[in-house]
Coordinates of C-alpha atoms and ligand atoms in Angstrom, one line a residue:
M22 CA 0.0 0.0 0.0
F23 CA 1.3 3.4 -0.9
W24 CA 2.6 5.3 2.2
A25 CA 0.2 8.2 2.1
D26 CA -2.8 5.8 1.8
R27 CA -1.5 3.8 4.8
I28 CA -1.1 6.9 6.9
V29 CA -4.5 8.3 5.9
R30 CA -6.1 4.9 6.8
E31 CA -4.6 5.3 10.3
I32 CA -5.7 8.9 10.6
K33 CA -9.2 7.9 9.6
E34 CA -9.3 5.8 12.8
T35 CA -8.5 8.8 15.1
E36 CA -11.3 10.5 17.0
A37 CA -10.4 13.8 15.5
A38 CA -11.0 12.5 12.0
Q39 CA -14.3 10.9 13.0
R40 CA -15.3 14.2 14.6
A41 CA -14.4 16.1 11.4
V42 CA -16.4 13.8 9.3
A43 CA -19.4 14.0 11.6
S44 CA -19.3 17.8 11.7
K45 CA -19.2 18.0 7.9
G46 CA -21.9 20.4 6.7
T47 CA -23.1 21.4 10.2
A48 CA -22.8 24.8 11.7
S49 CA -20.0 23.7 14.0
E50 CA -18.0 22.2 11.2
K51 CA -14.5 21.4 12.4
P52 CA -12.1 20.2 9.6
L53 CA -9.1 18.2 10.6
I54 CA -6.0 20.5 11.0
V55 CA -2.8 19.4 9.3
R56 CA 0.2 21.6 10.1
D57 CA 3.8 22.1 9.3
E58 CA 6.2 25.0 9.8
K59 CA 9.6 26.3 8.9
S60 CA 11.9 28.8 10.6
L61 CA 13.1 31.5 8.1
T62 CA 16.6 32.1 9.5
G63 CA 18.1 31.8 6.0
R64 CA 17.8 30.1 2.6
V65 CA 15.7 26.9 3.2
H66 CA 17.4 23.5 2.7
I67 CA 15.6 21.1 0.3
G68 CA 15.2 18.8 3.4
S69 CA 12.4 21.0 4.6
M70 CA 10.5 20.4 1.3
R71 CA 9.9 16.8 2.5
G72 CA 7.7 18.0 5.3
V73 CA 5.9 20.4 3.0
A74 CA 5.2 17.5 0.6
I75 CA 4.3 14.9 3.1
H76 CA 1.8 17.1 4.9
G77 CA 0.5 18.4 1.5
L78 CA -0.1 14.9 0.2
I79 CA -1.7 13.7 3.4
S80 CA -4.1 16.7 3.2
E81 CA -4.9 15.8 -0.5
V82 CA -5.5 12.1 0.2
L83 CA -7.7 13.0 3.3
A84 CA -9.8 15.2 1.0
Q85 CA -10.0 12.3 -1.6
E86 CA -11.3 10.1 1.3
G87 CA -14.0 12.7 2.1
I88 CA -12.4 13.9 5.3
P89 CA -12.6 17.7 5.5
N90 CA -9.3 19.2 6.4
R91 CA -7.1 22.4 6.3
Y92 CA -3.4 22.4 5.7
L93 CA -1.8 25.2 7.6
F94 CA 1.8 26.2 7.1
E95 CA 3.6 28.5 9.5
L96 CA 6.2 30.8 8.0
N97 CA 8.2 31.2 11.3
D98 CA 9.4 34.8 11.2
F99 CA 9.7 35.0 15.0
D100 CA 12.8 32.9 15.4
V101 CA 16.2 34.4 16.4
F102 CA 18.8 35.3 13.8
D103 CA 21.7 33.4 15.4
S104 CA 24.3 33.2 12.6
V105 CA 25.0 35.0 9.4
P106 CA 24.7 32.5 6.5
P107 CA 27.8 32.2 4.4
Y108 CA 26.1 33.6 1.3
L109 CA 25.4 37.0 3.0
P110 CA 27.9 39.8 3.8
K111 CA 29.0 39.3 7.4
E112 CA 29.8 42.9 8.0
E113 CA 26.3 44.0 7.0
F114 CA 24.3 41.4 8.9
E115 CA 26.5 40.8 12.0
Q116 CA 24.9 43.8 13.8
H117 CA 21.5 42.1 13.6
L118 CA 22.5 38.9 15.4
G119 CA 20.3 38.1 18.3
K120 CA 17.2 39.9 16.8
V121 CA 14.1 38.0 15.6
V122 CA 14.2 37.4 11.8
C123 CA 11.1 39.7 11.2
D124 CA 13.3 42.6 12.5
V125 CA 16.3 41.8 10.3
P126 CA 16.4 43.6 6.9
S127 CA 15.8 41.7 3.7
P128 CA 19.0 41.0 1.8
V129 CA 17.2 42.0 -1.4
E130 CA 15.1 45.1 -1.9
G131 CA 11.4 44.7 -2.2
Y132 CA 10.7 42.5 0.8
A133 CA 9.5 43.6 4.2
N134 CA 12.2 41.8 6.1
F135 CA 14.6 38.9 6.1
A136 CA 12.0 36.2 6.8
E137 CA 9.7 37.5 4.1
Y138 CA 12.5 37.3 1.5
F139 CA 13.5 33.7 2.3
G140 CA 9.9 32.8 2.9
A141 CA 8.8 33.9 -0.6
E142 CA 11.7 32.0 -2.1
F143 CA 10.6 28.8 -0.2
V144 CA 6.9 29.3 -1.1
S145 CA 7.7 29.5 -4.8
V146 CA 9.1 25.9 -4.6
H147 CA 5.9 24.7 -2.8
K148 CA 3.9 26.2 -5.6
K149 CA 6.1 24.7 -8.3
A150 CA 5.6 21.2 -6.8
G151 CA 1.9 21.9 -6.5
F152 CA 1.5 22.3 -2.8
Y153 CA -0.8 25.1 -1.7
P154 CA -1.1 25.3 2.1
E155 CA -2.8 28.2 3.9
Y156 CA 0.1 30.3 5.2
Y157 CA 0.3 32.3 8.4
R158 CA 3.2 33.9 10.2
S159 CA 4.4 33.3 13.8
T160 CA 4.3 37.0 14.4
E161 CA 0.5 37.0 13.6
L162 CA 0.0 34.3 16.1
Y163 CA 1.8 36.2 18.9
R164 CA 0.8 39.7 18.1
S165 CA -2.9 38.8 17.8
G166 CA -2.8 37.6 21.4
K167 CA -3.6 34.0 20.4
M168 CA -0.6 32.7 22.3
D169 CA -1.2 34.8 25.5
D170 CA -3.2 32.2 27.4
Y171 CA -0.6 29.5 26.7
I172 CA 2.3 31.8 27.7
R173 CA 0.5 32.6 31.0
I174 CA -0.1 28.9 31.7
A175 CA 3.5 28.0 31.0
L176 CA 4.8 30.8 33.3
N177 CA 2.3 29.8 36.0
H178 CA 3.7 26.3 35.8
S179 CA 7.3 26.9 35.0
D180 CA 8.2 24.4 37.7
E181 CA 6.2 21.8 35.9
V182 CA 7.9 22.7 32.6
R183 CA 11.3 22.3 34.2
R184 CA 10.2 18.9 35.6
I185 CA 9.1 17.7 32.2
Y186 CA 12.4 18.8 30.6
K187 CA 14.3 16.9 33.3
E188 CA 12.2 13.8 33.2
V189 CA 11.7 13.5 29.5
S190 CA 14.9 14.8 28.0
G191 CA 17.3 14.9 31.0
S192 CA 17.8 18.6 30.5
V193 CA 18.2 20.5 33.8
K194 CA 17.2 24.1 34.1
N195 CA 17.9 26.3 37.1
E196 CA 15.1 27.4 39.4
K197 CA 15.0 31.0 38.0
W198 CA 14.6 29.8 34.4
L199 CA 11.4 30.7 32.6
P200 CA 10.1 29.0 29.4
I201 CA 10.1 32.3 27.5
S202 CA 12.4 34.6 25.6
V203 CA 11.8 38.3 25.8
L204 CA 12.6 41.1 23.3
C205 CA 14.7 43.8 24.7
E206 CA 12.8 47.1 24.5
N207 CA 16.0 49.1 24.0
C208 CA 18.0 47.2 21.4
N209 CA 15.2 44.9 20.0
K210 CA 17.3 41.7 20.5
M211 CA 16.1 38.5 22.0
M212 CA 19.1 36.2 22.3
T213 CA 20.9 38.6 24.6
V214 CA 18.1 38.6 27.2
R215 CA 17.5 36.6 30.4
A216 CA 14.0 36.6 31.8
S217 CA 13.2 35.9 35.4
D218 CA 10.7 36.5 38.2
W219 CA 7.2 36.1 36.8
D220 CA 4.9 37.9 39.2
G221 CA 1.6 36.9 37.5
Q222 CA 1.6 40.1 35.3
T223 CA 5.2 40.8 34.3
V224 CA 8.6 39.3 34.1
A225 CA 11.9 40.9 34.9
Y226 CA 14.6 40.9 32.2
A227 CA 18.2 41.9 31.6
C228 CA 19.8 42.3 28.3
D229 CA 23.3 41.2 29.5
I230 CA 24.3 37.9 27.8
A231 CA 26.3 37.6 24.6
P232 CA 26.0 34.2 23.0
D233 CA 27.6 33.6 19.5
G234 CA 28.9 37.1 18.8
T235 CA 25.8 39.0 19.8
Q236 CA 26.1 42.4 21.6
P237 CA 23.8 43.0 24.6
C238 CA 22.9 46.6 25.5
G239 CA 22.7 46.2 29.3
H240 CA 19.1 47.4 29.5
T241 CA 17.0 45.9 32.4
G242 CA 13.3 46.2 33.0
R243 CA 10.0 44.5 33.5
I244 CA 7.5 43.6 30.8
E245 CA 4.2 42.0 30.2
P246 CA 5.3 39.1 28.0
F247 CA 2.2 39.1 25.8
G248 CA 1.1 40.3 22.4
G249 CA 4.4 39.7 20.7
T250 CA 6.8 41.1 23.3
A251 CA 8.1 37.6 24.1
K252 CA 7.9 34.1 22.9
L253 CA 7.8 30.6 24.4
T254 CA 10.8 28.3 24.4
W255 CA 10.5 26.2 21.3
K256 CA 9.5 22.8 22.7
V257 CA 6.9 24.4 24.9
E258 CA 5.9 26.6 22.0
W259 CA 5.4 23.5 19.9
G260 CA 2.8 22.1 22.3
A261 CA 1.2 25.6 22.7
K262 CA 0.8 26.0 18.9
W263 CA -0.9 22.7 18.6
T264 CA -3.3 23.8 21.3
A265 CA -3.8 27.4 19.9
L266 CA -4.5 26.1 16.4
G267 CA -6.2 22.8 17.2
V268 CA -3.7 20.7 15.3
D269 CA -4.7 17.1 14.6
V270 CA -1.9 15.9 12.2
E271 CA 1.7 17.1 12.3
G272 CA 4.8 15.1 11.5
A273 CA 8.5 16.1 11.8
G274 CA 11.9 14.7 10.8
K275 CA 12.7 11.5 12.6
D276 CA 15.6 13.2 14.5
H277 CA 12.9 15.2 16.4
S278 CA 10.9 12.0 17.2
T279 CA 13.4 10.1 19.2
K280 CA 12.6 9.2 22.8
G281 CA 13.5 12.2 24.9
G282 CA 13.7 14.4 21.8
A283 CA 11.9 17.6 21.0
R284 CA 8.7 15.9 20.0
D285 CA 8.6 13.8 23.1
V286 CA 9.0 16.9 25.3
A287 CA 6.3 18.8 23.3
N288 CA 3.9 15.8 23.7
H289 CA 4.3 16.0 27.4
I290 CA 3.8 19.7 27.4
A291 CA 0.6 19.4 25.4
K292 CA -0.8 16.8 27.6
E293 CA 0.3 17.9 31.1
L294 CA 0.3 21.7 30.6
Y295 CA -2.4 22.2 28.0
S296 CA -4.6 19.1 28.7
R297 CA -4.7 18.0 25.1
E298 CA -3.5 15.0 23.1
S299 CA -0.7 15.7 20.8
P300 CA -1.4 15.5 17.0
Y301 CA -1.1 12.3 15.0
D302 CA 2.7 12.0 14.3
V303 CA 4.3 11.3 11.0
P304 CA 8.1 10.9 11.7
Y305 CA 9.9 10.9 8.4
E306 CA 13.4 10.1 7.2
F307 CA 16.0 12.6 6.0
F308 CA 16.4 14.2 2.6
L309 CA 20.1 13.9 1.9
V310 CA 22.1 15.9 -0.7
G311 CA 25.0 13.9 -2.0
G312 CA 24.8 11.6 1.1
K313 CA 24.9 14.5 3.5
K314 CA 22.3 15.6 6.1
M315 CA 20.7 19.1 6.2
S316 CA 23.1 20.3 9.0
S317 CA 26.2 19.5 7.0
S318 CA 25.2 20.1 3.4
K319 CA 25.3 23.8 3.0
G320 CA 26.9 23.7 -0.4
K321 CA 25.7 24.4 -3.9
G322 CA 22.5 22.6 -4.9
S323 CA 21.3 21.9 -1.4
S324 CA 18.6 24.6 -1.0
A325 CA 15.0 24.1 -1.9
K326 CA 15.4 26.8 -4.6
D327 CA 18.4 25.1 -6.2
M328 CA 16.9 21.7 -6.2
G329 CA 13.6 23.1 -7.5
E330 CA 15.5 24.4 -10.6
L331 CA 16.6 20.9 -11.6
F332 CA 13.3 19.3 -12.3
P333 CA 9.9 20.1 -13.9
P334 CA 7.0 20.1 -11.4
E335 CA 6.0 16.4 -11.9
V336 CA 9.5 15.1 -11.5
L337 CA 10.1 17.4 -8.5
R338 CA 7.0 15.9 -6.9
L339 CA 8.3 12.4 -7.6
V340 CA 11.5 13.2 -5.8
L341 CA 9.5 14.4 -2.8
L342 CA 6.8 11.8 -2.7
G343 CA 8.3 8.7 -4.3
K344 CA 10.0 7.2 -1.3
D345 CA 8.2 5.9 1.7
I346 CA 8.5 8.2 4.8
N347 CA 10.8 5.6 6.5
Q348 CA 13.3 5.7 3.6
Q349 CA 15.9 8.3 3.0
I350 CA 15.9 10.5 -0.1
D351 CA 19.3 11.2 -1.6
V352 CA 19.8 13.5 -4.5
D353 CA 23.3 14.6 -5.6
P354 CA 23.0 17.3 -8.3
E355 CA 26.7 16.8 -9.0
G356 CA 26.4 13.1 -9.5
D357 CA 24.2 10.9 -11.7
S358 CA 21.0 11.3 -9.6
V359 CA 19.5 13.9 -11.8
P360 CA 19.3 11.7 -14.9
R361 CA 18.4 8.7 -12.7
T362 CA 15.5 10.7 -11.2
Y363 CA 14.1 11.5 -14.7
D364 CA 14.6 7.8 -15.6
W365 CA 12.6 6.8 -12.5
Y366 CA 9.8 9.1 -13.6
D367 CA 9.8 7.8 -17.2
E368 CA 9.9 4.2 -16.1
L369 CA 6.9 4.9 -13.8
G370 CA 5.1 6.3 -16.8
E371 CA 6.0 3.3 -19.0
H372 CA 4.8 0.9 -16.3
V373 CA 1.5 2.7 -16.1
R374 CA 1.1 2.6 -19.9
S375 CA 1.8 -1.2 -20.0
E376 CA -0.3 -2.3 -17.0
T377 CA -4.0 -2.2 -16.9
S378 CA -4.4 -2.8 -13.1
E379 CA -4.1 -0.2 -10.5
D380 CA -1.1 -0.6 -8.2
D381 CA 1.2 1.5 -6.0
Y382 CA 3.2 2.6 -9.1
A383 CA 0.1 3.8 -10.8
R384 CA -1.1 5.5 -7.6
L385 CA 2.3 7.3 -7.2
F386 CA 2.3 8.3 -10.8
S387 CA -1.1 9.9 -10.6
L388 CA -0.2 11.7 -7.4
C389 CA 2.8 13.3 -9.2
A390 CA 0.5 15.2 -11.5
V391 CA 0.6 18.9 -10.5
K392 CA -2.7 20.7 -10.2
P393 CA -2.3 24.3 -11.4
Q394 CA -3.7 27.4 -9.7
D395 CA -5.7 30.1 -11.5
E396 CA -4.9 33.8 -11.2
E397 CA -6.9 34.2 -8.0
G398 CA -5.0 31.3 -6.4
N399 CA -7.7 28.7 -6.6
V400 CA -6.4 25.2 -7.2
L401 CA -7.9 23.7 -10.3
D402 CA -8.7 20.3 -9.0
D403 CA -9.8 18.8 -12.3
A404 CA -6.8 20.0 -14.3
T405 CA -3.2 19.1 -14.5
R406 CA -0.4 21.4 -15.4
S407 CA 0.0 20.1 -18.9
A408 CA 0.3 16.8 -20.7
A409 CA 3.1 16.0 -18.3
G410 CA 1.8 13.7 -15.7
S411 CA -0.3 11.9 -18.2
A412 CA 0.6 8.3 -18.7
N413 CA -0.1 8.7 -22.5
T414 CA 2.7 11.1 -23.0
W415 CA 5.9 9.6 -24.4
E416 CA 9.0 11.1 -23.0
F417 CA 12.5 11.1 -24.4
R418 CA 15.1 9.9 -21.8
F419 CA 16.8 12.8 -20.0
S420 CA 20.2 11.2 -20.4
Q421 CA 19.8 11.1 -24.2
V422 CA 18.3 14.6 -24.3
A423 CA 21.4 15.7 -22.4
I424 CA 23.7 14.3 -25.0
I425 CA 21.7 15.6 -28.0
V426 CA 21.6 19.2 -26.7
Q427 CA 25.4 19.0 -26.7
M428 CA 25.6 18.0 -30.3
P429 CA 24.9 21.1 -32.4
H430 CA 24.4 19.1 -35.6
L431 CA 21.5 17.1 -34.2
D432 CA 17.8 18.1 -34.3
L433 CA 16.3 17.2 -31.0
I434 CA 12.7 16.7 -32.2
Q435 CA 13.8 14.6 -35.2
E436 CA 16.0 12.3 -33.0
A437 CA 13.1 12.0 -30.5
A438 CA 10.7 10.9 -33.2
A439 CA 13.3 8.3 -34.4
A440 CA 13.6 7.0 -30.9
K441 CA 9.8 6.9 -30.4
G442 CA 9.2 5.3 -33.8
S443 CA 6.6 7.8 -34.8
S444 CA 6.2 11.6 -34.8
L445 CA 5.7 13.4 -31.6
T446 CA 2.4 14.9 -30.5
E447 CA 2.1 18.6 -29.8
D448 CA 2.2 17.9 -26.1
E449 CA 5.2 15.7 -26.4
V450 CA 7.1 18.4 -28.3
A451 CA 6.3 20.9 -25.5
I452 CA 7.4 18.5 -22.8
L453 CA 10.6 17.6 -24.7
E454 CA 11.5 21.3 -25.2
E455 CA 11.0 21.9 -21.5
R456 CA 13.2 18.8 -20.7
A457 CA 15.9 20.1 -23.0
A458 CA 16.0 23.4 -21.1
Y459 CA 16.4 21.5 -17.8
A460 CA 19.1 19.4 -19.3
K461 CA 21.0 22.5 -20.5
F462 CA 20.6 24.1 -17.1
W463 CA 22.0 21.0 -15.4
L464 CA 24.9 20.6 -17.8
G465 CA 25.8 24.3 -17.3
T466 CA 25.6 24.1 -13.5
Y467 CA 26.1 20.8 -11.6
A468 CA 26.6 18.0 -14.1
P469 CA 29.8 16.0 -13.6
E470 CA 32.4 15.6 -16.3
Q471 CA 31.1 12.2 -17.3
F472 CA 28.0 13.7 -18.8
R473 CA 29.7 16.4 -20.8
Y474 CA 30.5 15.5 -24.3
E475 CA 32.2 17.3 -27.2
L476 CA 32.1 15.7 -30.6
Q477 CA 35.6 15.8 -32.1
E478 CA 35.5 17.6 -35.3
T479 CA 38.9 16.2 -36.3
M480 CA 40.5 12.9 -35.3
P481 CA 42.1 13.2 -31.8
E482 CA 45.7 12.1 -31.5
M483 CA 45.9 8.6 -30.1
M484 CA 47.4 5.1 -30.5
L485 CA 45.1 2.3 -31.3
S486 CA 46.1 -1.4 -31.2
E487 CA 45.9 -3.7 -34.2
V488 CA 42.9 -5.5 -32.8
Q489 CA 41.1 -2.2 -32.2
K490 CA 41.9 -1.1 -35.8
T491 CA 40.5 -4.4 -37.2
A492 CA 37.3 -3.9 -35.2
L493 CA 36.9 -0.3 -36.4
A494 CA 37.5 -1.4 -40.0
S495 CA 34.8 -4.1 -39.7
L496 CA 32.4 -1.5 -38.2
A497 CA 33.2 1.0 -41.0
Q498 CA 32.1 -1.6 -43.5
Y499 CA 28.9 -2.2 -41.5
M500 CA 28.2 1.6 -41.4
E501 CA 28.3 1.8 -45.2
T502 CA 24.5 1.4 -44.9
E503 CA 22.0 2.9 -42.5
H504 CA 21.3 1.1 -39.2
T505 CA 19.3 1.7 -36.1
G506 CA 20.9 2.0 -32.6
E507 CA 19.6 -1.5 -31.7
E508 CA 21.2 -3.0 -34.8
I509 CA 24.5 -1.3 -34.2
H510 CA 24.4 -2.5 -30.6
T511 CA 23.9 -6.1 -31.8
R512 CA 26.7 -5.8 -34.3
L513 CA 29.1 -4.5 -31.7
H514 CA 28.4 -7.5 -29.6
E515 CA 28.9 -9.9 -32.5
M516 CA 32.3 -8.5 -33.0
K517 CA 33.4 -9.6 -29.6
T518 CA 33.8 -13.2 -30.8
E519 CA 34.2 -12.4 -34.5
V520 CA 37.3 -10.2 -34.3
P521 CA 37.8 -11.2 -31.4
I522 CA 38.0 -8.1 -29.1
Q523 CA 37.4 -7.4 -25.5
P524 CA 34.3 -5.2 -25.2
K525 CA 36.2 -2.8 -23.0
E526 CA 38.8 -2.3 -25.7
L527 CA 36.2 -1.9 -28.5
F528 CA 34.2 0.8 -26.6
A529 CA 37.3 2.6 -25.5
A530 CA 38.4 3.0 -29.1
L531 CA 34.9 4.3 -30.1
Y532 CA 34.7 6.8 -27.4
K533 CA 38.2 7.9 -28.1
I534 CA 37.8 8.6 -31.8
F535 CA 34.5 10.4 -31.5
L536 CA 34.7 12.1 -28.1
N537 CA 38.3 11.9 -27.1
R538 CA 37.4 10.3 -23.8
D539 CA 37.6 6.8 -22.3
S540 CA 33.9 6.4 -21.5
G541 CA 30.6 7.7 -22.9
P542 CA 26.9 7.0 -23.6
K543 CA 25.4 3.8 -24.9
A544 CA 27.6 3.2 -28.0
G545 CA 25.0 1.7 -30.3
W546 CA 22.6 4.5 -29.8
F547 CA 25.2 7.2 -29.8
I548 CA 26.7 6.0 -33.2
S549 CA 23.2 5.9 -34.6
V550 CA 22.5 9.5 -33.8
L551 CA 25.6 10.8 -35.5
P552 CA 25.6 11.6 -39.2
R553 CA 26.3 8.2 -40.9
E554 CA 28.8 9.7 -43.4
F555 CA 30.8 11.3 -40.6
V556 CA 30.8 8.1 -38.7
H557 CA 31.9 6.1 -41.7
Q558 CA 34.7 8.4 -42.5
R559 CA 36.0 8.6 -39.0
L560 CA 36.0 4.8 -38.7
V561 CA 37.9 4.5 -41.9
E562 CA 40.4 7.1 -40.9
A563 CA 41.0 5.5 -37.5
S564 CA 41.4 2.0 -38.8
T565 CA 44.0 2.7 -41.4
Ligands
ZN629 ZN1 19.1 45.2 24.7

């Protein structure tokens, strides 16, 4: 069973889901609340797209199953700016360390603040992959006073909070510690401030600590910690947000879901402080970039934006949804995973075309189709973005497209028609042209050397063995007439015993004379796409 169907089947059994179904169409309708969030302390890593996609798909499948639900996504703009990302000028942003990100300026003009800029960039990737949650910001939650009751409860029971931290996660807080962070009224920083002495109305605070290069101003005072002047410590905040928003389904990366981890603490906070059950959990595996986790992969190609540029919407959705939540995703833009991902998508399409029965592959393929939005932002449920995502659309393999776009003498559409065996439909041409643009982008950015080819206009300098020359002469004779890639492939294999020649030696000679390299694409196909006269002449030249 496909993972999202398995999870939704379990959610259907929860009381919250049954309540949501029973309330459907009544005055007190209460849809199921699915929620995810992301702190906007810099450019967002692709790993965070996994949460967006998992919650998004669960919301879609719940709706398909007739369970009313809303998918809320929090753009967390009330988190502290604790380090200057390496892609921003340190001297310009250092002064803002310790503030909350809604008070840090945007690195680019035209955005209200730092969080809005990186939030917009992240949201554009959601949209590309066809996920359309309802967005809200943390500052709205705090400034509207929605969090006030939960702040008050946490402060009234800070001894309970300390006990939960100690019992669940082993973290010991001193007796003065309060589960909130306060904004200094003088310098507007949060990281530099210690809060203490809750008197039922106000807390005392002192702006006098300097973690990680921050500058405290020394101000002291008392403040009512409500309406956005302070925020809860994050594990307490997590439980408070579930309560304030009535969250029923919320997963997180599996690193948060370990025993004694953040989720465990938040579960206890929700239950013991706010008297509510924690949401249905969906712990999910990591999204690795080139084998590296989010915390360690800060390099090129690891952000949601970068990864989003490598794939068209349907393939991007497959990357995000194709693996079960308990399996890792690993994409390396600088390795062969980009062509392999396109192959995965095409094979899925081929499978769906050849099978008549519904199975998990067909289910996955149908869920990769991206529903577009109209100009007002309404999701067009009955439409898909284009012919992409339709099992009837033939697609030319990305790896072949990536070679052809590097061969100026080749016509992409003509070669595609030859590979398909018939002319392309209008939709197929559009999809092919889009794919060619993605291939060119990848070749110009991340693609490793092994995928870059340059057809040698003149014969490269080299030494060939007598056996190699004999084989090339035999192939030259064969190429006096037109053959398909499949036929050439068969002929090359016959020559292994006929000449005889080791396949390695034969292919090395072919790659050398055409590409001046030791390895290359599938030889039979490659030779078939080159102009036959050129191939023939080069083979003759090489074998004499
Ligand atoms: Zn201060």
